[in-house]
Amino acid sequence: MNMRLSCLATALALSSVLTAHAAELKPGDQINAANLAQQLGNTFEGTAIADLLTERMQTLIREEGLNITLKASQPVTLGKDYMAATQANAGKAKYNPDTRQVEGWVAGIPFPEVKADDPHAADKLIWNHHYAQPGKNVMDYPKFAYLFVDGKSGLERKQEWRFLRYQMKGRLGVDNPVEGDGSIFTKTLLYATYPSDIRGLGLFTIRYDSPKLEDSWAYVKSVRRTRRLSGGTWMDPIGGTDQLNDDIEIFNAHPSWYPEYKLLGKRKLLVVANSTTTPWDAKAKGNAEFPIVDLDNAPHWNPKDGWEPRDVWVIEAITPPEHPYGRKVMYMDTQFPRFYQAEAYDRKGQFWKWMNYHLKTIKLADGDTAITSAAGFTLDYQRRHGTVFILGEGTTMNTPGITADNVNLRELEKIAR
């Protein structure tokens, strides 16, 4: 007993010494391989650095050159129509554990007050993400880049793409939140525009508001024809990238296509919630064209931006047997359903990929606001290769003039000609 008391006293004394020597870091301070061990015992905005970093992030800082620059946290303001729809439809959506479907959803966040002790908390959070990402009706990336990065040699090539998603249900700021007969949830175009040898490569996808697998078509340049694809396209790689279709914005699948979700907890995490770094400087040359990526230093794919503490849910997604991944651990903001980071593991349980998205709030033409991604990093640590999504100029939500008729197979064929 005396030995136990002695050990306890020693532990308490050591804790007091560490606390006494802990420093409060300030915005602009950095966490890197050289100072990680020291910084873990310090705090930022009152929370220990050790508690603001996942084990994976600590490993990436220690072994892979990840450099974290601290940024003062700032509030995230969600769109007025988005919040109005959430409040107007509160309580209408019900999760059915037998079917694993949501019934009664109209628009806005279906489950705005998820509790950690709810046995279906993880499923509800995934449905929030599926139905109510904080955009508005049209998700329009008229120009974005995919950077292909080798861990040793650096930037291999750049591609330019277009992404356009039109929401048919849950529409905001309009009299009728549903277009059509209600069977279709979204229509999406994703296609390459540069260089010329891949121009037109892409997909047109119809996602239904049901467990039914989506319909997808691809333009095949060799025969100058479109071809309908199998229902498993949602888990296939995008072109030659390191990103699967369901890795878009970290999670891009119908919730019921994954057999199980687990809520692993709630925590604070350093993330990029309000990106301030210019993602793409078209006037610059060489590596300076993309200031948000550290292309000059190996492994050439590390992000450069300001990281701030945010409260996040930690959700594990168990994949179906035919999926390339074994599981995904994802980190979602507790205020709104968007993911910042994810870790993908292979079928043997080995770490495979780290995904990291930088978010920012944009103003819309109608005066409202929406949240979009400034950059997204899908880094394959087994293959030592990365694909970095970089947002170009002109991104909007609720783009004036775009209708459901603008998102179709004809557009995919037209761009390829």
PDB file of C-alpha atoms in Angstrom, residues 38-213:
ATOM      1  CA  GLN A  38       8.020  19.614 -26.577  1.00  0.00           C
ATOM      2  CA  GLN A  39       4.785  21.000 -28.022  1.00  0.00           C
ATOM      3  CA  LEU A  40       2.664  18.011 -27.022  1.00  0.00           C
ATOM      4  CA  GLY A  41       2.775  19.201 -23.427  1.00  0.00           C
ATOM      5  CA  ASN A  42       1.789  22.760 -24.316  1.00  0.00           C
ATOM      6  CA  THR A  43      -1.708  24.083 -24.931  1.00  0.00           C
ATOM      7  CA  PHE A  44      -3.527  26.101 -27.574  1.00  0.00           C
ATOM      8  CA  GLU A  45      -6.749  27.915 -26.723  1.00  0.00           C
ATOM      9  CA  GLY A  46      -6.750  25.995 -23.454  1.00  0.00           C
ATOM     10  CA  THR A  47      -6.437  22.453 -24.855  1.00  0.00           C
ATOM     11  CA  ALA A  48      -3.294  20.333 -24.764  1.00  0.00           C
ATOM     12  CA  ILE A  49      -1.648  19.922 -28.162  1.00  0.00           C
ATOM     13  CA  ALA A  50      -1.520  16.163 -27.496  1.00  0.00           C
ATOM     14  CA  ASP A  51      -5.335  16.223 -27.353  1.00  0.00           C
ATOM     15  CA  LEU A  52      -5.649  18.288 -30.562  1.00  0.00           C
ATOM     16  CA  LEU A  53      -3.738  15.818 -32.736  1.00  0.00           C
ATOM     17  CA  THR A  54      -4.725  12.289 -33.681  1.00  0.00           C
ATOM     18  CA  GLU A  55      -2.082   9.578 -33.376  1.00  0.00           C
ATOM     19  CA  ARG A  56      -1.923   9.537 -37.173  1.00  0.00           C
ATOM     20  CA  MET A  57      -1.270  13.283 -37.349  1.00  0.00           C
ATOM     21  CA  GLN A  58       1.502  12.946 -34.776  1.00  0.00           C
ATOM     22  CA  THR A  59       3.108  10.217 -36.877  1.00  0.00           C
ATOM     23  CA  LEU A  60       2.841  12.337 -40.022  1.00  0.00           C
ATOM     24  CA  ILE A  61       4.452  15.287 -38.232  1.00  0.00           C
ATOM     25  CA  ARG A  62       7.210  13.126 -36.774  1.00  0.00           C
ATOM     26  CA  GLU A  63       7.977  11.011 -39.856  1.00  0.00           C
ATOM     27  CA  GLU A  64       6.438  12.648 -42.942  1.00  0.00           C
ATOM     28  CA  GLY A  65       7.226  16.347 -42.642  1.00  0.00           C
ATOM     29  CA  LEU A  66       3.706  17.553 -41.840  1.00  0.00           C
ATOM     30  CA  ASN A  67       3.995  21.092 -40.454  1.00  0.00           C
ATOM     31  CA  ILE A  68       1.065  22.564 -38.498  1.00  0.00           C
ATOM     32  CA  THR A  69       0.753  26.360 -38.296  1.00  0.00           C
ATOM     33  CA  LEU A  70      -1.700  27.353 -35.576  1.00  0.00           C
ATOM     34  CA  LYS A  71      -4.515  29.766 -36.375  1.00  0.00           C
ATOM     35  CA  ALA A  72      -6.988  31.429 -34.000  1.00  0.00           C
ATOM     36  CA  SER A  73     -10.331  29.676 -34.186  1.00  0.00           C
ATOM     37  CA  GLN A  74     -13.197  31.646 -35.667  1.00  0.00           C
ATOM     38  CA  PRO A  75     -16.935  30.973 -35.845  1.00  0.00           C
ATOM     39  CA  VAL A  76     -18.440  29.298 -38.903  1.00  0.00           C
ATOM     40  CA  THR A  77     -21.671  30.951 -40.037  1.00  0.00           C
ATOM     41  CA  LEU A  78     -24.052  28.632 -41.836  1.00  0.00           C
ATOM     42  CA  GLY A  79     -26.341  29.762 -44.654  1.00  0.00           C
ATOM     43  CA  LYS A  80     -29.626  31.475 -43.761  1.00  0.00           C
ATOM     44  CA  ASP A  81     -31.758  29.266 -45.993  1.00  0.00           C
ATOM     45  CA  TYR A  82     -29.905  26.189 -44.765  1.00  0.00           C
ATOM     46  CA  MET A  83     -30.647  27.012 -41.131  1.00  0.00           C
ATOM     47  CA  ALA A  84     -34.213  28.117 -41.893  1.00  0.00           C
ATOM     48  CA  ALA A  85     -34.961  24.756 -43.532  1.00  0.00           C
ATOM     49  CA  THR A  86     -33.374  22.898 -40.603  1.00  0.00           C
ATOM     50  CA  GLN A  87     -35.549  24.775 -38.105  1.00  0.00           C
ATOM     51  CA  ALA A  88     -38.744  24.561 -40.164  1.00  0.00           C
ATOM     52  CA  ASN A  89     -38.429  20.784 -40.579  1.00  0.00           C
ATOM     53  CA  ALA A  90     -37.099  19.888 -37.139  1.00  0.00           C
ATOM     54  CA  GLY A  91     -38.520  16.592 -35.896  1.00  0.00           C
ATOM     55  CA  LYS A  92     -39.957  15.453 -39.234  1.00  0.00           C
ATOM     56  CA  ALA A  93     -37.150  13.065 -40.145  1.00  0.00           C
ATOM     57  CA  LYS A  94     -37.131   9.644 -38.478  1.00  0.00           C
ATOM     58  CA  TYR A  95     -34.426   7.013 -38.661  1.00  0.00           C
ATOM     59  CA  ASN A  96     -35.760   3.480 -39.167  1.00  0.00           C
ATOM     60  CA  PRO A  97     -33.204   1.012 -37.738  1.00  0.00           C
ATOM     61  CA  ASP A  98     -34.903  -1.928 -39.453  1.00  0.00           C
ATOM     62  CA  THR A  99     -34.494  -0.509 -42.967  1.00  0.00           C
ATOM     63  CA  ARG A 100     -31.538   1.779 -42.118  1.00  0.00           C
ATOM     64  CA  GLN A 101     -33.364   4.497 -44.064  1.00  0.00           C
ATOM     65  CA  VAL A 102     -34.614   7.968 -43.124  1.00  0.00           C
ATOM     66  CA  GLU A 103     -38.289   8.729 -43.459  1.00  0.00           C
ATOM     67  CA  GLY A 104     -39.962  12.131 -43.558  1.00  0.00           C
ATOM     68  CA  TRP A 105     -36.954  14.291 -44.441  1.00  0.00           C
ATOM     69  CA  VAL A 106     -37.833  17.468 -46.355  1.00  0.00           C
ATOM     70  CA  ALA A 107     -34.817  19.817 -46.316  1.00  0.00           C
ATOM     71  CA  GLY A 108     -32.088  21.020 -43.970  1.00  0.00           C
ATOM     72  CA  ILE A 109     -30.282  18.877 -41.400  1.00  0.00           C
ATOM     73  CA  PRO A 110     -32.505  15.861 -40.655  1.00  0.00           C
ATOM     74  CA  PHE A 111     -31.061  15.292 -37.155  1.00  0.00           C
ATOM     75  CA  PRO A 112     -29.714  18.609 -35.833  1.00  0.00           C
ATOM     76  CA  GLU A 113     -29.377  17.438 -32.212  1.00  0.00           C
ATOM     77  CA  VAL A 114     -27.585  14.082 -32.251  1.00  0.00           C
ATOM     78  CA  LYS A 115     -26.597  12.794 -28.813  1.00  0.00           C
ATOM     79  CA  ALA A 116     -23.501  10.679 -28.262  1.00  0.00           C
ATOM     80  CA  ASP A 117     -25.460   8.090 -26.243  1.00  0.00           C
ATOM     81  CA  ASP A 118     -28.020   7.564 -29.035  1.00  0.00           C
ATOM     82  CA  PRO A 119     -27.516   3.948 -30.234  1.00  0.00           C
ATOM     83  CA  HIS A 120     -28.053   5.166 -33.812  1.00  0.00           C
ATOM     84  CA  ALA A 121     -25.931   8.309 -33.488  1.00  0.00           C
ATOM     85  CA  ALA A 122     -23.378   7.307 -36.146  1.00  0.00           C
ATOM     86  CA  ASP A 123     -26.064   6.433 -38.692  1.00  0.00           C
ATOM     87  CA  LYS A 124     -27.868   9.730 -38.094  1.00  0.00           C
ATOM     88  CA  LEU A 125     -24.652  11.714 -38.516  1.00  0.00           C
ATOM     89  CA  ILE A 126     -23.934   9.984 -41.817  1.00  0.00           C
ATOM     90  CA  TRP A 127     -27.472  10.745 -42.980  1.00  0.00           C
ATOM     91  CA  ASN A 128     -26.948  14.386 -41.998  1.00  0.00           C
ATOM     92  CA  HIS A 129     -23.883  14.406 -44.248  1.00  0.00           C
ATOM     93  CA  HIS A 130     -25.733  12.681 -47.074  1.00  0.00           C
ATOM     94  CA  TYR A 131     -28.802  14.920 -47.035  1.00  0.00           C
ATOM     95  CA  ALA A 132     -27.544  18.249 -45.747  1.00  0.00           C
ATOM     96  CA  GLN A 133     -24.012  19.288 -46.540  1.00  0.00           C
ATOM     97  CA  PRO A 134     -23.892  23.062 -45.976  1.00  0.00           C
ATOM     98  CA  GLY A 135     -24.132  24.093 -49.629  1.00  0.00           C
ATOM     99  CA  LYS A 136     -27.154  25.154 -51.604  1.00  0.00           C
ATOM    100  CA  ASN A 137     -28.912  23.379 -54.485  1.00  0.00           C
ATOM    101  CA  VAL A 138     -26.019  23.509 -56.962  1.00  0.00           C
ATOM    102  CA  MET A 139     -22.440  22.522 -56.141  1.00  0.00           C
ATOM    103  CA  ASP A 140     -20.393  24.058 -58.947  1.00  0.00           C
ATOM    104  CA  TYR A 141     -16.629  23.718 -59.333  1.00  0.00           C
ATOM    105  CA  PRO A 142     -16.122  25.059 -62.886  1.00  0.00           C
ATOM    106  CA  LYS A 143     -12.379  24.590 -62.604  1.00  0.00           C
ATOM    107  CA  PHE A 144     -10.330  22.532 -60.233  1.00  0.00           C
ATOM    108  CA  ALA A 145      -6.980  20.808 -60.505  1.00  0.00           C
ATOM    109  CA  TYR A 146      -5.812  17.348 -59.667  1.00  0.00           C
ATOM    110  CA  LEU A 147      -2.121  17.332 -58.834  1.00  0.00           C
ATOM    111  CA  PHE A 148      -0.398  13.963 -59.119  1.00  0.00           C
ATOM    112  CA  VAL A 149       2.494  13.883 -56.658  1.00  0.00           C
ATOM    113  CA  ASP A 150       5.246  11.308 -56.240  1.00  0.00           C
ATOM    114  CA  GLY A 151       6.714  11.115 -52.732  1.00  0.00           C
ATOM    115  CA  LYS A 152      10.303  11.233 -54.053  1.00  0.00           C
ATOM    116  CA  SER A 153      10.261  13.187 -57.315  1.00  0.00           C
ATOM    117  CA  GLY A 154       7.466  15.664 -56.602  1.00  0.00           C
ATOM    118  CA  LEU A 155       4.809  16.971 -58.997  1.00  0.00           C
ATOM    119  CA  GLU A 156       4.301  14.580 -61.901  1.00  0.00           C
ATOM    120  CA  ARG A 157       1.476  16.290 -63.761  1.00  0.00           C
ATOM    121  CA  LYS A 158      -1.551  18.535 -63.447  1.00  0.00           C
ATOM    122  CA  GLN A 159      -5.050  17.907 -64.724  1.00  0.00           C
ATOM    123  CA  GLU A 160      -7.976  20.331 -64.817  1.00  0.00           C
ATOM    124  CA  TRP A 161     -11.516  19.122 -64.189  1.00  0.00           C
ATOM    125  CA  ARG A 162     -15.111  20.324 -63.813  1.00  0.00           C
ATOM    126  CA  PHE A 163     -17.508  19.171 -61.088  1.00  0.00           C
ATOM    127  CA  LEU A 164     -21.213  20.055 -61.172  1.00  0.00           C
ATOM    128  CA  ARG A 165     -23.832  18.552 -58.857  1.00  0.00           C
ATOM    129  CA  TYR A 166     -27.505  19.494 -59.015  1.00  0.00           C
ATOM    130  CA  GLN A 167     -29.686  18.658 -56.017  1.00  0.00           C
ATOM    131  CA  MET A 168     -33.184  17.478 -56.909  1.00  0.00           C
ATOM    132  CA  LYS A 169     -34.460  17.064 -53.328  1.00  0.00           C
ATOM    133  CA  GLY A 170     -34.003  19.139 -50.181  1.00  0.00           C
ATOM    134  CA  ARG A 171     -33.677  22.328 -52.214  1.00  0.00           C
ATOM    135  CA  LEU A 172     -33.249  25.520 -50.204  1.00  0.00           C
ATOM    136  CA  GLY A 173     -34.768  28.981 -50.547  1.00  0.00           C
ATOM    137  CA  VAL A 174     -37.486  27.864 -52.982  1.00  0.00           C
ATOM    138  CA  ASP A 175     -41.212  27.166 -52.648  1.00  0.00           C
ATOM    139  CA  ASN A 176     -40.934  23.488 -53.588  1.00  0.00           C
ATOM    140  CA  PRO A 177     -37.926  21.597 -52.171  1.00  0.00           C
ATOM    141  CA  VAL A 178     -38.417  18.772 -54.719  1.00  0.00           C
ATOM    142  CA  GLU A 179     -37.912  18.793 -58.475  1.00  0.00           C
ATOM    143  CA  GLY A 180     -39.262  15.925 -60.530  1.00  0.00           C
ATOM    144  CA  ASP A 181     -41.077  12.916 -59.092  1.00  0.00           C
ATOM    145  CA  GLY A 182     -38.912  12.697 -55.955  1.00  0.00           C
ATOM    146  CA  SER A 183     -37.035   9.547 -56.952  1.00  0.00           C
ATOM    147  CA  ILE A 184     -33.767  11.302 -57.854  1.00  0.00           C
ATOM    148  CA  PHE A 185     -31.601  12.895 -55.170  1.00  0.00           C
ATOM    149  CA  THR A 186     -28.739  14.377 -57.217  1.00  0.00           C
ATOM    150  CA  LYS A 187     -27.390  14.553 -60.757  1.00  0.00           C
ATOM    151  CA  THR A 188     -23.618  14.953 -61.117  1.00  0.00           C
ATOM    152  CA  LEU A 189     -21.131  15.708 -63.882  1.00  0.00           C
ATOM    153  CA  LEU A 190     -17.397  15.148 -63.324  1.00  0.00           C
ATOM    154  CA  TYR A 191     -15.118  15.490 -66.329  1.00  0.00           C
ATOM    155  CA  ALA A 192     -11.601  16.486 -67.359  1.00  0.00           C
ATOM    156  CA  THR A 193     -10.969  19.626 -69.428  1.00  0.00           C
ATOM    157  CA  TYR A 194      -7.132  19.643 -69.618  1.00  0.00           C
ATOM    158  CA  PRO A 195      -4.823  18.361 -71.063  1.00  0.00           C
ATOM    159  CA  SER A 196      -6.336  17.550 -74.445  1.00  0.00           C
ATOM    160  CA  ASP A 197      -5.539  13.824 -74.313  1.00  0.00           C
ATOM    161  CA  ILE A 198      -7.968  13.343 -71.384  1.00  0.00           C
ATOM    162  CA  ARG A 199     -10.460  16.093 -72.248  1.00  0.00           C
ATOM    163  CA  GLY A 200     -13.949  14.646 -71.860  1.00  0.00           C
ATOM    164  CA  LEU A 201     -12.906  11.767 -69.632  1.00  0.00           C
ATOM    165  CA  GLY A 202     -15.467  11.665 -66.882  1.00  0.00           C
ATOM    166  CA  LEU A 203     -18.797  10.541 -65.519  1.00  0.00           C
ATOM    167  CA  PHE A 204     -22.445  11.501 -65.529  1.00  0.00           C
ATOM    168  CA  THR A 205     -24.178  10.060 -62.476  1.00  0.00           C
ATOM    169  CA  ILE A 206     -27.752   9.895 -61.227  1.00  0.00           C
ATOM    170  CA  ARG A 207     -28.080   9.131 -57.530  1.00  0.00           C
ATOM    171  CA  TYR A 208     -31.498   8.053 -56.296  1.00  0.00           C
ATOM    172  CA  ASP A 209     -33.145   8.819 -52.988  1.00  0.00           C
ATOM    173  CA  SER A 210     -33.171   5.125 -52.151  1.00  0.00           C
ATOM    174  CA  PRO A 211     -30.688   2.282 -51.626  1.00  0.00           C
ATOM    175  CA  LYS A 212     -30.815   1.617 -55.374  1.00  0.00           C
ATOM    176  CA  LEU A 213     -27.349   1.774 -56.919  1.00  0.00           C
TER     177      LEU A 213
END
